[in-house]
CSV table of C-alpha atoms in Angstrom, one decimal:
chain,number,residue,atom,x,y,z
A,156,ASP,CA,19.8,5.2,3.4
A,157,ALA,CA,17.6,8.1,4.5
A,158,GLY,CA,15.4,7.2,7.4
A,159,VAL,CA,11.9,8.4,8.1
A,160,ILE,CA,11.9,12.2,7.8
A,161,GLN,CA,9.4,14.3,9.8
A,162,SER,CA,8.9,18.0,9.6
A,163,PRO,CA,8.8,20.3,11.2
A,164,ARG,CA,10.9,19.2,14.2
A,165,HIS,CA,9.3,21.8,16.5
A,166,GLU,CA,6.0,23.7,16.2
A,167,VAL,CA,4.6,26.2,18.5
A,168,THR,CA,1.2,27.8,17.8
A,169,GLU,CA,-1.8,29.2,19.4
A,170,MET,CA,-4.9,27.2,20.3
A,171,GLY,CA,-7.5,27.4,17.5
A,172,GLN,CA,-4.9,27.3,14.8
A,173,GLU,CA,-4.6,24.5,12.2
A,174,VAL,CA,-1.5,22.4,12.5
A,175,THR,CA,0.0,20.1,9.9
A,176,LEU,CA,2.6,17.6,10.5
A,177,ARG,CA,4.5,15.9,7.7
A,178,CYS,CA,6.2,12.6,7.2
A,179,LYS,CA,8.3,11.0,4.5
A,180,PRO,CA,8.5,7.3,4.9
A,181,ILE,CA,11.5,5.0,3.9
A,182,SER,CA,11.4,4.2,0.2
A,183,GLY,CA,9.8,0.8,-0.4
A,184,HIS,CA,8.0,0.7,2.9
A,185,ASP,CA,4.3,0.0,2.4
A,186,TYR,CA,3.1,0.6,6.0
A,187,LEU,CA,3.1,4.0,7.7
A,188,PHE,CA,2.2,4.8,11.3
A,189,TRP,CA,1.4,7.9,13.3
A,190,TYR,CA,2.1,7.9,17.1
A,191,ARG,CA,1.7,10.5,19.8
A,192,GLN,CA,3.8,10.5,22.9
A,193,THR,CA,3.0,12.3,26.2
A,194,MET,CA,4.2,12.0,29.7
A,195,MET,CA,0.7,11.0,30.9
A,196,ARG,CA,-0.2,8.4,28.3
A,197,GLY,CA,3.2,7.3,26.9
A,198,LEU,CA,3.4,6.3,23.2
A,199,GLU,CA,0.1,5.7,21.6
A,200,LEU,CA,-0.7,4.5,18.0
A,201,LEU,CA,-3.0,7.0,16.3
A,202,ILE,CA,-3.5,5.6,12.8
A,203,TYR,CA,-1.7,3.5,10.2
A,204,PHE,CA,-1.8,3.0,6.5
A,205,ASN,CA,-1.1,0.2,4.2
A,206,ASN,CA,-0.3,1.0,0.5
A,207,ASN,CA,-1.6,4.6,1.2
A,208,VAL,CA,-5.0,3.4,2.5
A,209,PRO,CA,-5.9,3.9,6.2
A,210,ILE,CA,-6.4,0.6,7.9
A,211,ASP,CA,-7.1,1.4,11.6
A,212,ASP,CA,-7.7,4.9,12.9
A,213,SER,CA,-9.3,3.8,16.2
A,214,GLY,CA,-6.4,5.6,18.0
A,215,MET,CA,-7.3,9.0,16.6
A,216,PRO,CA,-8.5,11.0,19.5
A,217,GLU,CA,-11.3,12.9,17.9
A,218,ASP,CA,-12.7,14.6,14.8
A,219,ARG,CA,-10.2,17.4,15.0
A,220,PHE,CA,-7.5,15.0,14.0
A,221,SER,CA,-7.2,13.8,10.3
A,222,ALA,CA,-4.5,11.9,8.5
A,223,LYS,CA,-3.9,11.5,4.8
A,224,MET,CA,-1.4,9.6,2.6
A,225,PRO,CA,-1.8,10.9,-0.9
A,226,ASN,CA,1.2,8.9,-2.2
A,227,ALA,CA,3.7,6.3,-1.1
A,228,SER,CA,6.2,8.9,-0.1
A,229,PHE,CA,4.2,11.4,1.9
A,230,SER,CA,1.8,11.7,4.7
A,231,THR,CA,0.3,14.4,6.8
A,232,LEU,CA,-1.4,14.5,10.2
A,233,LYS,CA,-3.6,17.6,10.6
A,234,ILE,CA,-5.2,19.1,13.7
A,235,GLN,CA,-7.9,21.6,13.3
A,236,PRO,CA,-8.7,23.4,15.6
A,237,SER,CA,-5.7,22.7,17.8
A,238,GLU,CA,-6.0,22.8,21.6
A,239,PRO,CA,-3.5,22.9,24.4
A,240,ARG,CA,-4.0,19.2,25.3
A,241,ASP,CA,-2.7,18.3,21.8
A,242,SER,CA,0.7,19.3,22.9
A,243,ALA,CA,2.9,16.3,22.5
A,244,VAL,CA,5.6,14.7,20.4
A,245,TYR,CA,4.2,13.1,17.3
A,246,PHE,CA,6.2,10.2,15.7
A,247,CYS,CA,5.9,8.8,12.2
A,248,ALA,CA,7.1,5.3,11.5
A,249,SER,CA,7.3,3.0,8.4
A,250,SER,CA,7.8,-0.6,7.7
A,251,ARG,CA,7.5,-3.3,5.2
A,252,GLN,CA,5.0,-6.2,5.8
A,253,ASP,CA,5.9,-7.9,9.1
A,254,GLN,CA,9.2,-6.1,9.4
A,255,PRO,CA,10.3,-3.9,12.2
A,256,GLN,CA,9.0,-0.3,12.2
A,257,HIS,CA,11.5,2.5,11.8
A,258,PHE,CA,10.7,5.8,13.5
A,259,GLY,CA,11.4,9.4,12.6
A,260,ASP,CA,12.8,11.9,15.2
A,261,GLY,CA,9.4,13.3,15.7
A,262,THR,CA,7.6,16.7,15.8
A,263,ARG,CA,7.5,18.4,19.2
A,264,LEU,CA,4.2,20.3,19.1
A,265,SER,CA,3.3,23.0,21.7
A,266,ILE,CA,-0.1,24.6,21.6
A,267,LEU,CA,-0.4,27.7,23.7
B,110,ASP,CA,-3.0,-7.8,22.8
B,111,ALA,CA,-0.5,-9.8,25.2
B,112,LYS,CA,0.6,-7.3,27.8
B,113,THR,CA,4.2,-7.0,29.1
B,114,THR,CA,5.6,-6.2,32.5
B,115,GLN,CA,9.0,-4.7,32.9
B,116,PRO,CA,10.9,-3.1,35.9
B,117,PRO,CA,10.6,0.6,35.8
B,118,SER,CA,14.2,1.3,36.2
B,119,MET,CA,17.8,-0.4,36.2
B,120,ASP,CA,21.3,0.6,36.7
B,121,CYS,CA,24.4,-0.8,35.0
B,122,ALA,CA,28.1,-0.1,35.2
B,123,GLU,CA,29.7,0.8,31.9
B,124,GLY,CA,31.4,-2.2,30.4
B,125,ARG,CA,29.2,-4.7,32.2
B,126,ALA,CA,26.4,-6.6,30.6
B,127,ALA,CA,22.9,-5.2,31.0
B,128,ASN,CA,20.2,-7.8,31.4
B,129,LEU,CA,16.7,-6.4,31.0
B,130,PRO,CA,13.8,-8.7,31.8
B,131,CYS,CA,10.3,-8.8,30.5
B,132,ASN,CA,7.3,-10.9,31.4
B,133,HIS,CA,4.6,-11.7,28.8
B,134,SER,CA,2.8,-14.6,30.2
B,135,THR,CA,-0.3,-14.2,28.0
B,136,ILE,CA,1.7,-14.3,24.8
B,137,SER,CA,0.1,-16.3,21.9
B,138,GLY,CA,1.9,-19.0,20.0
B,139,ASN,CA,2.3,-16.8,16.9
B,140,GLU,CA,3.2,-13.5,18.5
B,141,TYR,CA,6.7,-12.1,18.3
B,142,VAL,CA,8.6,-10.4,21.1
B,143,TYR,CA,10.1,-7.1,20.0
B,144,TRP,CA,12.5,-4.8,21.7
B,145,TYR,CA,12.8,-1.0,21.1
B,146,ARG,CA,14.7,1.7,22.9
B,147,GLN,CA,14.2,5.4,23.1
B,148,ILE,CA,17.1,7.7,23.7
B,149,HIS,CA,16.1,11.2,25.1
B,150,SER,CA,14.5,13.4,22.4
B,151,GLN,CA,14.7,10.7,19.8
B,152,GLY,CA,12.3,8.3,18.1
B,153,PRO,CA,12.1,4.7,19.3
B,154,GLN,CA,14.9,2.6,17.8
B,155,TYR,CA,14.5,-1.1,16.9
B,156,ILE,CA,16.8,-3.4,18.6
B,157,ILE,CA,15.9,-7.1,18.0
B,158,HIS,CA,13.0,-9.4,17.9
B,159,GLY,CA,12.2,-13.1,18.2
B,160,LEU,CA,9.6,-15.8,18.3
B,161,LYS,CA,10.8,-18.9,20.0
B,162,ASN,CA,14.7,-19.1,19.5
B,163,ASN,CA,17.3,-16.9,21.0
B,164,GLU,CA,18.5,-14.2,18.7
B,165,THR,CA,21.6,-12.2,18.5
B,166,ASN,CA,22.6,-9.1,16.3
B,167,GLU,CA,25.2,-6.4,16.4
B,168,MET,CA,23.3,-4.5,19.1
B,169,ALA,CA,22.0,-7.1,21.6
B,170,SER,CA,20.9,-10.7,22.4
B,171,LEU,CA,17.4,-11.8,23.1
B,172,ILE,CA,16.8,-14.9,25.3
B,173,ILE,CA,13.3,-16.2,25.3
B,174,THR,CA,12.3,-18.9,27.8
B,175,GLU,CA,11.1,-22.3,26.5
B,176,ASP,CA,7.5,-21.5,27.5
B,177,ARG,CA,7.8,-18.1,25.9
B,178,LYS,CA,6.3,-16.4,29.1
B,179,SER,CA,9.4,-14.2,29.6
B,180,SER,CA,12.4,-12.9,27.8
B,181,THR,CA,15.7,-11.0,28.6
B,182,LEU,CA,17.4,-8.5,26.5
B,183,ILE,CA,21.1,-8.5,26.9
B,184,LEU,CA,23.5,-5.7,26.0
B,185,PRO,CA,26.8,-7.4,26.4
B,186,HIS,CA,29.0,-4.4,27.2
B,187,ALA,CA,26.9,-1.4,28.1
B,188,THR,CA,28.2,2.1,27.3
B,189,LEU,CA,27.0,5.5,28.4
B,190,ARG,CA,25.2,5.8,25.0
B,191,ASP,CA,23.0,2.9,26.0
B,192,THR,CA,21.2,5.0,28.6
B,193,ALA,CA,17.6,4.9,27.4
B,194,VAL,CA,14.2,3.6,28.0
B,195,TYR,CA,13.9,0.0,26.7
B,196,TYR,CA,10.5,-1.2,25.6
B,197,CYS,CA,9.5,-4.9,25.4
B,198,ILE,CA,6.6,-5.4,23.2
B,199,VAL,CA,4.5,-8.4,21.9
B,200,ARG,CA,3.5,-7.7,18.4
B,201,ALA,CA,-0.1,-8.2,17.7
B,202,ARG,CA,-1.3,-9.2,14.3
B,203,VAL,CA,-4.5,-7.6,13.3
B,204,ARG,CA,-6.9,-8.9,10.6
B,205,TYR,CA,-8.7,-6.3,8.3
B,206,ASN,CA,-10.7,-6.7,5.2
B,207,THR,CA,-7.8,-7.1,2.8
B,208,GLY,CA,-5.1,-8.7,4.8
B,209,THR,CA,-3.2,-8.5,8.2
B,210,ALA,CA,-1.1,-5.9,9.9
B,211,SER,CA,1.1,-5.7,12.8
B,212,LYS,CA,0.5,-3.3,15.7
B,213,LEU,CA,3.0,-2.3,18.4
B,214,THR,CA,1.5,-1.4,21.8
B,215,PHE,CA,4.2,0.4,23.9
B,216,GLY,CA,4.2,0.1,27.6
B,217,THR,CA,6.2,2.2,30.1
B,218,GLY,CA,9.4,0.3,29.5
B,219,THR,CA,12.5,0.2,31.6
B,220,ARG,CA,14.7,3.2,32.1
B,221,LEU,CA,18.3,1.9,31.9
B,222,GLN,CA,20.9,4.2,33.4
B,223,VAL,CA,24.5,3.3,32.5
B,224,THR,CA,27.0,4.7,34.9
B,225,LEU,CA,30.8,5.2,35.0
């Protein structure tokens, strides 16, 4: 079975540009999670969805960050405008209710 | 959320059992203990989880003490490919308007180095 698929794997862009990260969850999973990982702060939960509806976005750092899930098979995390401190690895994960989360291989984002 | 405490690093010889401890003294009665690992440059990988009883799967065994305040992850025959950061997590259940959800809060984990 295909796992969680994230794209792009790597993104390098200049500060001020819009960045869009994409995630395709595992088919049949009704929960989707976005995480960010940095050396300083470790792995942090940003937002999660249930049945395409955002449930908890308390981890989203600020208004520059937004996430959407237009359908059960696709989600985006957008940063606009991007800043150097947004540089991190961003992970997407999905799960069924009360089942283990399965993670993608992440997007390594560098903002110059 | 119940917090967990893990040693920052451990070494294990290849072929030997790796025993990774975790303290979670504030765990609530209905909270599960989850273990994930993260191999360099990859996403976290689910290993095993349990509530009260010991659990075993093809990857590892999980031993939970009777008072549930600590647990040990056992990799019975460690290989070089088991070198990774291992995270012990107490899964919190969160109520929202239309139901409940489970949140994972990752700590700093234990960096396991398997050597020849």
